[in-house]
mmCIF file of C-alpha atoms in Angstrom:
data_model
loop_
_atom_site.group_PDB
_atom_site.id
_atom_site.type_symbol
_atom_site.label_atom_id
_atom_site.label_comp_id
_atom_site.label_asym_id
_atom_site.label_seq_id
_atom_site.Cartn_x
_atom_site.Cartn_y
_atom_site.Cartn_z
ATOM 1 C CA MET A 1 118.539 74.748 51.127
ATOM 2 C CA GLU A 2 116.483 77.416 49.938
ATOM 3 C CA ALA A 3 114.001 74.971 48.366
ATOM 4 C CA ILE A 4 113.138 73.016 51.508
ATOM 5 C CA GLY A 5 109.622 73.704 52.817
ATOM 6 C CA VAL A 6 109.596 74.713 56.603
ATOM 7 C CA LEU A 7 106.102 75.216 58.288
ATOM 8 C CA MET A 8 106.535 77.375 61.247
ATOM 9 C CA MET A 9 103.201 76.409 63.221
ATOM 10 C CA CYS A 10 102.690 80.220 65.015
ATOM 11 C CA PRO A 11 104.840 83.275 66.090
ATOM 12 C CA MET A 12 107.829 82.416 68.112
ATOM 13 C CA ASN A 13 111.133 84.540 67.788
ATOM 14 C CA ASN A 14 111.884 87.339 65.330
ATOM 15 C CA TYR A 15 115.268 86.400 64.706
ATOM 16 C CA LEU A 16 114.159 82.653 64.340
ATOM 17 C CA GLU A 17 111.681 83.644 61.678
ATOM 18 C CA GLN A 18 113.863 85.816 59.821
ATOM 19 C CA GLU A 19 116.544 82.934 59.664
ATOM 20 C CA LEU A 20 114.380 80.463 58.406
ATOM 21 C CA ASP A 21 113.060 82.834 55.948
ATOM 22 C CA LYS A 22 116.565 83.403 54.758
ATOM 23 C CA ARG A 23 117.657 80.173 54.739
ATOM 24 C CA PHE A 24 114.849 77.942 53.685
ATOM 25 C CA LYS A 25 111.177 78.232 51.958
ATOM 26 C CA LEU A 26 109.200 79.427 55.202
ATOM 27 C CA PHE A 27 105.545 78.829 55.462
ATOM 28 C CA ARG A 28 103.649 80.768 58.247
ATOM 29 C CA TYR A 29 100.825 78.480 59.341
ATOM 30 C CA TRP A 30 99.024 81.075 61.375
ATOM 31 C CA THR A 31 98.560 83.306 58.545
ATOM 32 C CA GLN A 32 96.685 80.835 56.690
ATOM 33 C CA PRO A 33 93.238 81.362 56.933
ATOM 34 C CA ARG A 34 91.967 77.704 55.214
ATOM 35 C CA GLN A 35 94.657 75.610 57.244
ATOM 36 C CA ARG A 36 93.588 72.292 55.769
ATOM 37 C CA GLU A 37 93.385 73.376 52.387
ATOM 38 C CA PHE A 38 96.601 74.830 52.614
ATOM 39 C CA LEU A 39 98.221 71.568 54.054
ATOM 40 C CA THR A 40 96.491 69.734 51.058
ATOM 41 C CA GLN A 41 98.043 72.188 48.519
ATOM 42 C CA GLN A 42 101.567 72.055 50.062
ATOM 43 C CA ALA A 43 101.610 68.556 51.469
ATOM 44 C CA GLU A 44 104.511 67.824 48.988
ATOM 45 C CA SER A 45 106.521 70.657 49.693
ATOM 46 C CA ILE A 46 106.876 70.662 53.529
ATOM 47 C CA ARG A 47 109.781 68.599 55.042
ATOM 48 C CA ALA A 48 110.105 70.182 58.075
ATOM 49 C CA VAL A 49 107.748 71.640 61.279
ATOM 50 C CA VAL A 50 108.806 73.954 63.686
ATOM 51 C CA GLY A 51 107.017 74.041 66.658
ATOM 52 C CA ASN A 52 107.010 75.031 70.130
ATOM 53 C CA SER A 53 105.655 74.250 73.849
ATOM 54 C CA THR A 54 102.249 75.946 72.396
ATOM 55 C CA VAL A 55 101.841 74.351 69.056
ATOM 56 C CA GLY A 56 103.748 71.557 67.897
ATOM 57 C CA ALA A 57 102.871 68.536 65.491
ATOM 58 C CA ASP A 58 99.923 66.025 66.357
ATOM 59 C CA ALA A 59 98.896 63.047 64.567
ATOM 60 C CA GLU A 60 96.712 64.909 62.264
ATOM 61 C CA LEU A 61 99.101 67.100 61.065
ATOM 62 C CA ILE A 62 102.019 64.487 60.669
ATOM 63 C CA ASP A 63 99.394 62.302 58.679
ATOM 64 C CA ALA A 64 98.547 65.212 56.244
ATOM 65 C CA LEU A 65 102.678 65.997 55.590
ATOM 66 C CA PRO A 66 103.585 63.063 53.793
ATOM 67 C CA LYS A 67 107.037 64.288 53.058
ATOM 68 C CA LEU A 68 107.856 65.358 56.382
ATOM 69 C CA GLU A 69 111.082 64.490 57.633
ATOM 70 C CA ILE A 70 112.050 66.373 60.885
ATOM 71 C CA VAL A 71 109.924 68.290 63.873
ATOM 72 C CA SER A 72 112.540 71.036 65.073
ATOM 73 C CA CYS A 73 111.152 72.306 68.592
ATOM 74 C CA PHE A 74 111.765 75.801 69.911
ATOM 75 C CA SER A 75 111.272 74.448 73.337
ATOM 76 C CA VAL A 76 112.309 71.755 75.739
ATOM 77 C CA GLY A 77 108.820 70.467 76.067
ATOM 78 C CA LEU A 78 107.648 67.758 73.682
ATOM 79 C CA ASP A 79 104.181 67.115 74.720
ATOM 80 C CA LYS A 80 102.680 69.143 71.696
ATOM 81 C CA VAL A 81 104.526 66.459 69.607
ATOM 82 C CA ASP A 82 103.123 63.047 68.563
ATOM 83 C CA LEU A 83 106.483 61.257 69.667
ATOM 84 C CA ILE A 84 104.896 57.754 68.798
ATOM 85 C CA LYS A 85 103.661 58.866 65.403
ATOM 86 C CA CYS A 86 107.308 60.020 64.748
ATOM 87 C CA LYS A 87 109.031 57.206 65.613
ATOM 88 C CA GLU A 88 106.651 55.165 63.571
ATOM 89 C CA LYS A 89 107.106 57.473 60.554
ATOM 90 C CA GLY A 90 110.809 57.887 60.988
ATOM 91 C CA ILE A 91 110.448 61.333 61.661
ATOM 92 C CA ARG A 92 113.313 63.032 63.619
ATOM 93 C CA VAL A 93 112.512 65.362 66.643
ATOM 94 C CA SER A 94 114.810 67.449 68.520
ATOM 95 C CA ASN A 95 114.166 70.256 71.284
ATOM 96 C CA THR A 96 116.415 72.818 72.848
ATOM 97 C CA PRO A 97 117.668 71.827 76.142
ATOM 98 C CA ASP A 98 120.196 73.201 78.289
ATOM 99 C CA VAL A 99 120.361 76.473 76.883
ATOM 100 C CA LEU A 100 117.044 77.786 78.699
ATOM 101 C CA THR A 101 118.124 76.196 81.792
ATOM 102 C CA ASP A 102 119.652 78.949 83.661
ATOM 103 C CA ASP A 103 117.081 81.591 83.103
ATOM 104 C CA VAL A 104 114.204 79.095 84.238
ATOM 105 C CA ALA A 105 116.157 78.179 87.308
ATOM 106 C CA ASP A 106 116.705 81.940 87.967
ATOM 107 C CA LEU A 107 113.091 82.771 87.612
ATOM 108 C CA ALA A 108 112.135 80.079 89.987
ATOM 109 C CA ILE A 109 114.603 81.655 92.936
ATOM 110 C CA GLY A 110 112.881 84.898 91.685
ATOM 111 C CA LEU A 111 109.531 83.740 91.985
ATOM 112 C CA MET A 112 110.075 82.318 95.621
ATOM 113 C CA LEU A 113 111.741 85.835 96.781
ATOM 114 C CA ALA A 114 108.669 87.571 95.278
ATOM 115 C CA VAL A 115 106.157 85.601 96.913
ATOM 116 C CA LEU A 116 107.931 85.437 100.021
ATOM 117 C CA ARG A 117 109.074 88.646 100.739
ATOM 118 C CA ARG A 118 105.887 90.022 98.730
ATOM 119 C CA ILE A 119 108.056 92.262 96.380
ATOM 120 C CA CYS A 120 105.005 93.150 93.953
ATOM 121 C CA GLU A 121 103.011 94.483 96.712
ATOM 122 C CA CYS A 122 105.817 96.421 97.830
ATOM 123 C CA ASP A 123 106.523 97.782 94.621
ATOM 124 C CA LYS A 124 102.538 98.827 94.521
ATOM 125 C CA TYR A 125 102.858 100.192 97.917
ATOM 126 C CA VAL A 126 105.472 102.540 97.065
ATOM 127 C CA ARG A 127 103.959 103.865 94.008
ATOM 128 C CA ARG A 128 100.559 104.557 95.307
ATOM 129 C CA GLY A 129 101.948 106.511 97.797
ATOM 130 C CA ALA A 130 101.219 104.409 100.924
ATOM 131 C CA TRP A 131 104.621 104.418 102.132
ATOM 132 C CA LYS A 132 104.096 108.054 103.612
ATOM 133 C CA PHE A 133 101.456 106.748 106.010
ATOM 134 C CA GLY A 134 103.127 103.583 107.326
ATOM 135 C CA ASP A 135 105.498 101.065 106.728
ATOM 136 C CA PHE A 136 104.680 98.021 104.729
ATOM 137 C CA LYS A 137 103.784 94.888 107.059
ATOM 138 C CA LEU A 138 106.309 92.404 107.935
ATOM 139 C CA THR A 139 107.082 89.497 105.353
ATOM 140 C CA THR A 140 108.386 85.805 105.273
ATOM 141 C CA LYS A 141 112.059 84.732 105.188
ATOM 142 C CA PHE A 142 113.333 82.981 102.463
ATOM 143 C CA SER A 143 117.138 81.606 103.513
ATOM 144 C CA GLY A 144 116.801 78.276 105.172
ATOM 145 C CA LYS A 145 113.372 77.180 104.152
ATOM 146 C CA ARG A 146 113.025 73.821 102.993
ATOM 147 C CA ILE A 147 112.545 72.954 99.388
ATOM 148 C CA GLY A 148 111.212 70.491 97.832
ATOM 149 C CA ILE A 149 111.425 69.946 93.989
ATOM 150 C CA ILE A 150 109.176 67.794 91.802
ATOM 151 C CA GLY A 151 111.465 66.686 88.955
ATOM 152 C CA LEU A 152 115.461 66.588 89.539
ATOM 153 C CA GLY A 153 116.740 66.954 85.828
ATOM 154 C CA ARG A 154 118.545 69.955 84.378
ATOM 155 C CA ILE A 155 116.130 72.582 85.729
ATOM 156 C CA GLY A 156 115.670 70.900 88.848
ATOM 157 C CA LEU A 157 119.123 70.490 89.763
ATOM 158 C CA ALA A 158 119.761 74.361 88.803
ATOM 159 C CA VAL A 159 116.959 75.243 91.294
ATOM 160 C CA ALA A 160 118.660 73.483 93.963
ATOM 161 C CA GLU A 161 122.095 74.303 93.397
ATOM 162 C CA ARG A 162 120.569 77.888 93.552
ATOM 163 C CA ALA A 163 118.586 77.315 96.559
ATOM 164 C CA GLU A 164 121.816 76.022 98.327
ATOM 165 C CA ALA A 165 123.293 79.364 98.391
ATOM 166 C CA PHE A 166 120.640 80.719 100.488
ATOM 167 C CA ASP A 167 121.087 77.608 103.281
ATOM 168 C CA CYS A 168 117.815 76.008 102.157
ATOM 169 C CA PRO A 169 117.710 72.172 102.748
ATOM 170 C CA ILE A 170 116.959 70.486 99.393
ATOM 171 C CA ASN A 171 114.130 67.727 99.085
ATOM 172 C CA TYR A 172 112.954 65.914 95.591
ATOM 173 C CA TYR A 173 110.774 63.811 94.092
ATOM 174 C CA SER A 174 111.855 61.893 90.575
ATOM 175 C CA ARG A 175 110.723 58.596 89.139
ATOM 176 C CA SER A 176 113.482 56.908 90.684
ATOM 177 C CA LYS A 177 116.390 58.087 93.187
ATOM 178 C CA LYS A 178 119.230 60.040 91.721
ATOM 179 C CA PRO A 179 122.684 58.930 92.478
ATOM 180 C CA ASN A 180 125.582 61.152 93.546
ATOM 181 C CA THR A 181 123.610 63.768 95.322
ATOM 182 C CA ASN A 182 123.076 64.358 99.177
ATOM 183 C CA TYR A 183 119.506 65.603 98.661
ATOM 184 C CA THR A 184 116.940 64.119 100.512
ATOM 185 C CA TYR A 185 114.550 61.780 97.869
ATOM 186 C CA TYR A 186 111.170 61.051 98.616
ATOM 187 C CA SER A 187 109.147 58.620 96.834
ATOM 188 C CA SER A 188 105.865 60.101 96.653
ATOM 189 C CA VAL A 189 104.925 63.724 95.892
ATOM 190 C CA VAL A 190 102.793 63.884 99.219
ATOM 191 C CA GLU A 191 105.361 63.084 101.266
ATOM 192 C CA LEU A 192 107.755 65.565 99.585
ATOM 193 C CA ALA A 193 104.959 68.439 100.125
ATOM 194 C CA SER A 194 104.344 67.328 103.782
ATOM 195 C CA ASN A 195 108.414 67.970 104.349
ATOM 196 C CA SER A 196 108.728 71.027 102.304
ATOM 197 C CA ASP A 197 107.871 74.916 102.685
ATOM 198 C CA ILE A 198 108.022 75.479 99.144
ATOM 199 C CA LEU A 199 107.351 73.170 96.279
ATOM 200 C CA VAL A 200 108.560 73.344 92.879
ATOM 201 C CA VAL A 201 107.467 71.738 89.863
ATOM 202 C CA ALA A 202 110.206 71.261 87.634
ATOM 203 C CA CYS A 203 109.412 67.897 85.804
ATOM 204 C CA ALA A 204 108.387 67.243 82.384
ATOM 205 C CA LEU A 205 104.808 67.085 81.223
ATOM 206 C CA THR A 206 103.732 63.599 80.526
ATOM 207 C CA PRO A 207 100.344 61.521 81.029
ATOM 208 C CA GLU A 208 101.857 60.425 84.531
ATOM 209 C CA THR A 209 102.616 64.157 85.686
ATOM 210 C CA THR A 210 99.540 65.856 84.555
ATOM 211 C CA HIS A 211 98.070 67.106 88.068
ATOM 212 C CA ILE A 212 100.864 65.810 89.913
ATOM 213 C CA VAL A 213 99.936 68.634 92.144
ATOM 214 C CA ASN A 214 96.423 67.870 92.964
ATOM 215 C CA ARG A 215 94.302 68.269 96.225
ATOM 216 C CA GLU A 216 95.930 66.196 98.473
ATOM 217 C CA VAL A 217 99.614 67.593 97.537
ATOM 218 C CA ILE A 218 98.547 71.072 98.139
ATOM 219 C CA ASP A 219 96.885 70.277 101.422
ATOM 220 C CA ALA A 220 100.041 68.436 102.348
ATOM 221 C CA LEU A 221 102.009 71.687 101.777
ATOM 222 C CA GLY A 222 99.609 73.464 103.807
ATOM 223 C CA PRO A 223 98.394 76.923 104.647
ATOM 224 C CA LYS A 224 102.188 78.131 105.062
ATOM 225 C CA GLY A 225 103.450 76.357 102.031
ATOM 226 C CA VAL A 226 104.409 77.920 98.642
ATOM 227 C CA LEU A 227 103.907 76.193 95.529
ATOM 228 C CA ILE A 228 106.063 77.564 92.740
ATOM 229 C CA ASN A 229 105.206 76.280 88.948
ATOM 230 C CA ILE A 230 108.018 77.037 86.166
ATOM 231 C CA GLY A 231 107.272 73.435 84.604
ATOM 232 C CA ARG A 232 103.751 73.594 82.372
ATOM 233 C CA GLY A 233 100.357 74.477 83.608
ATOM 234 C CA PRO A 234 98.721 71.065 83.411
ATOM 235 C CA HIS A 235 101.239 69.872 86.160
ATOM 236 C CA VAL A 236 98.959 71.401 88.759
ATOM 237 C CA ASP A 237 94.998 70.846 89.083
ATOM 238 C CA GLU A 238 94.345 74.517 88.576
ATOM 239 C CA PRO A 239 90.876 74.725 90.233
ATOM 240 C CA GLU A 240 92.116 73.129 93.155
ATOM 241 C CA LEU A 241 95.143 75.513 93.579
ATOM 242 C CA VAL A 242 92.584 78.356 93.219
ATOM 243 C CA SER A 243 90.281 76.984 95.692
ATOM 244 C CA ALA A 244 93.240 76.406 98.164
ATOM 245 C CA LEU A 245 94.659 80.060 97.846
ATOM 246 C CA VAL A 246 91.258 81.571 98.190
ATOM 247 C CA GLU A 247 90.307 79.794 101.089
ATOM 248 C CA GLY A 248 93.898 80.125 102.916
ATOM 249 C CA ARG A 249 94.663 76.497 102.407
ATOM 250 C CA LEU A 250 98.030 77.473 100.798
ATOM 251 C CA GLY A 251 100.147 80.050 101.904
ATOM 252 C CA GLY A 252 101.092 81.123 98.609
ATOM 253 C CA ALA A 253 101.985 80.861 94.770
ATOM 254 C CA GLY A 254 104.253 81.982 92.295
ATOM 255 C CA LEU A 255 103.036 80.683 89.000
ATOM 256 C CA ASP A 256 104.919 81.009 85.179
ATOM 257 C CA VAL A 257 102.607 78.587 83.681
ATOM 258 C CA PHE A 258 98.940 77.759 83.394
ATOM 259 C CA GLU A 259 96.675 75.037 82.230
ATOM 260 C CA ARG A 260 94.900 77.133 79.450
ATOM 261 C CA GLU A 261 97.178 79.820 78.602
ATOM 262 C CA PRO A 262 96.804 82.799 78.078
ATOM 263 C CA GLU A 263 93.856 82.357 80.000
ATOM 264 C CA VAL A 264 94.403 82.981 83.621
ATOM 265 C CA PRO A 265 91.397 82.461 86.429
ATOM 266 C CA GLU A 266 90.556 86.016 87.627
ATOM 267 C CA GLN A 267 90.249 84.799 91.354
ATOM 268 C CA LEU A 268 93.905 84.845 91.546
ATOM 269 C CA PHE A 269 94.147 88.293 90.409
ATOM 270 C CA GLY A 270 93.224 89.995 93.825
ATOM 271 C CA LEU A 271 95.477 87.919 96.005
ATOM 272 C CA GLU A 272 98.691 89.488 97.189
ATOM 273 C CA ASN A 273 100.372 86.411 98.146
ATOM 274 C CA VAL A 274 100.471 85.112 94.143
ATOM 275 C CA VAL A 275 102.864 86.233 91.731
ATOM 276 C CA LEU A 276 101.459 85.687 88.373
ATOM 277 C CA LEU A 277 103.761 85.905 85.195
ATOM 278 C CA PRO A 278 103.073 85.280 81.613
ATOM 279 C CA HIS A 279 104.981 81.944 80.662
ATOM 280 C CA VAL A 280 108.616 83.992 80.475
ATOM 281 C CA GLY A 281 110.876 81.180 82.108
ATOM 282 C CA SER A 282 113.269 81.277 78.812
ATOM 283 C CA GLY A 283 112.367 84.619 77.850
ATOM 284 C CA THR A 284 115.761 86.498 77.640
ATOM 285 C CA VAL A 285 117.185 87.817 74.517
ATOM 286 C CA GLU A 286 120.288 85.773 74.954
ATOM 287 C CA THR A 287 118.456 82.485 75.500
ATOM 288 C CA ARG A 288 115.777 82.839 73.010
ATOM 289 C CA LYS A 289 118.548 83.635 70.251
ATOM 290 C CA ALA A 290 120.663 80.295 71.646
ATOM 291 C CA MET A 291 117.258 78.285 71.281
ATOM 292 C CA ALA A 292 116.647 79.706 67.837
ATOM 293 C CA ASP A 293 120.027 78.863 66.751
ATOM 294 C CA LEU A 294 119.606 75.251 68.154
ATOM 295 C CA VAL A 295 116.458 75.054 65.889
ATOM 296 C CA LEU A 296 118.336 76.230 62.909
ATOM 297 C CA GLY A 297 121.361 74.058 63.775
ATOM 298 C CA ASN A 298 118.987 70.861 64.165
ATOM 299 C CA LEU A 299 117.320 71.910 60.499
ATOM 300 C CA GLU A 300 120.634 72.225 58.764
ATOM 301 C CA ALA A 301 122.298 69.093 60.327
ATOM 302 C CA HIS A 302 119.478 66.926 59.292
ATOM 303 C CA PHE A 303 119.294 68.079 55.526
ATOM 304 C CA SER A 304 123.126 67.994 55.312
ATOM 305 C CA SER A 305 122.870 64.450 56.695
ATOM 306 C CA LYS A 306 124.615 65.227 59.744
ATOM 307 C CA PRO A 307 124.001 63.991 63.087
ATOM 308 C CA LEU A 308 121.424 66.244 65.203
ATOM 309 C CA LEU A 309 122.706 68.555 67.653
ATOM 310 C CA THR A 310 120.010 67.681 70.160
ATOM 311 C CA PRO A 311 118.384 64.870 68.974
ATOM 312 C CA VAL A 312 114.959 63.319 70.358
ATOM 313 C CA VAL A 313 113.783 61.130 68.286
#
């Protein structure tokens, strides 16, 4: 398969990049100073694109690559891929579900504990020597809190199962009520927020779920409520979130994702009730290798005329 051209859109994972280089004819898109000219020159050579949750394959890129057969994503999210265009042109699409579920769900619980127990602030308190002059202030208990989950898919369900171990009642919102679960279903996000102490965003990013957490939802969660976003940044109306936190209309937030990554609102930097992470939900050595192996496996399956391991289109 060394002659098959694969276009990698941006730096993602060293192991993945090395293996693509070994197995295919790898083109590194981010290294091209004149990308449009490059696409024109290599249009007949590139048969696969490897993207992620930051850079995928939009309509313009797809139209520029007439020989494109597959888009293999190093992510679960597919909002950076024009799925309609891919379907029209018969281009296969795959992603990396399941393998990152545990890591993201683990991180969601970690964010809940970090925000409520002020773990980051406690660490700073010890490091700057403040403990010598008095104990840290009291924080808030996590066990028993009502957890509301937007999106009860693989990740949402894994978060729910972990939170149950802390005796947390589980509520959720999704497009329809899920069978075979005893969790409490709410048909609107506002109603879910009103009945939750902690609201977790764990749904896929679509036009319908963009800004699914808006001012009304934030106000329903209230000054003692906590928002945890381990989904995607555009799920939350960021200016509304920032103003609610600054004004005290929301009790706290644990954020792994942001609307304009890597840009983060500076107003959040000085808030001790906010924990900020650089989109590391799947960021463990074990999971990133498993994701890379899925990307490679899907490419090799396609070019060997075998079924995709994780087909989307």
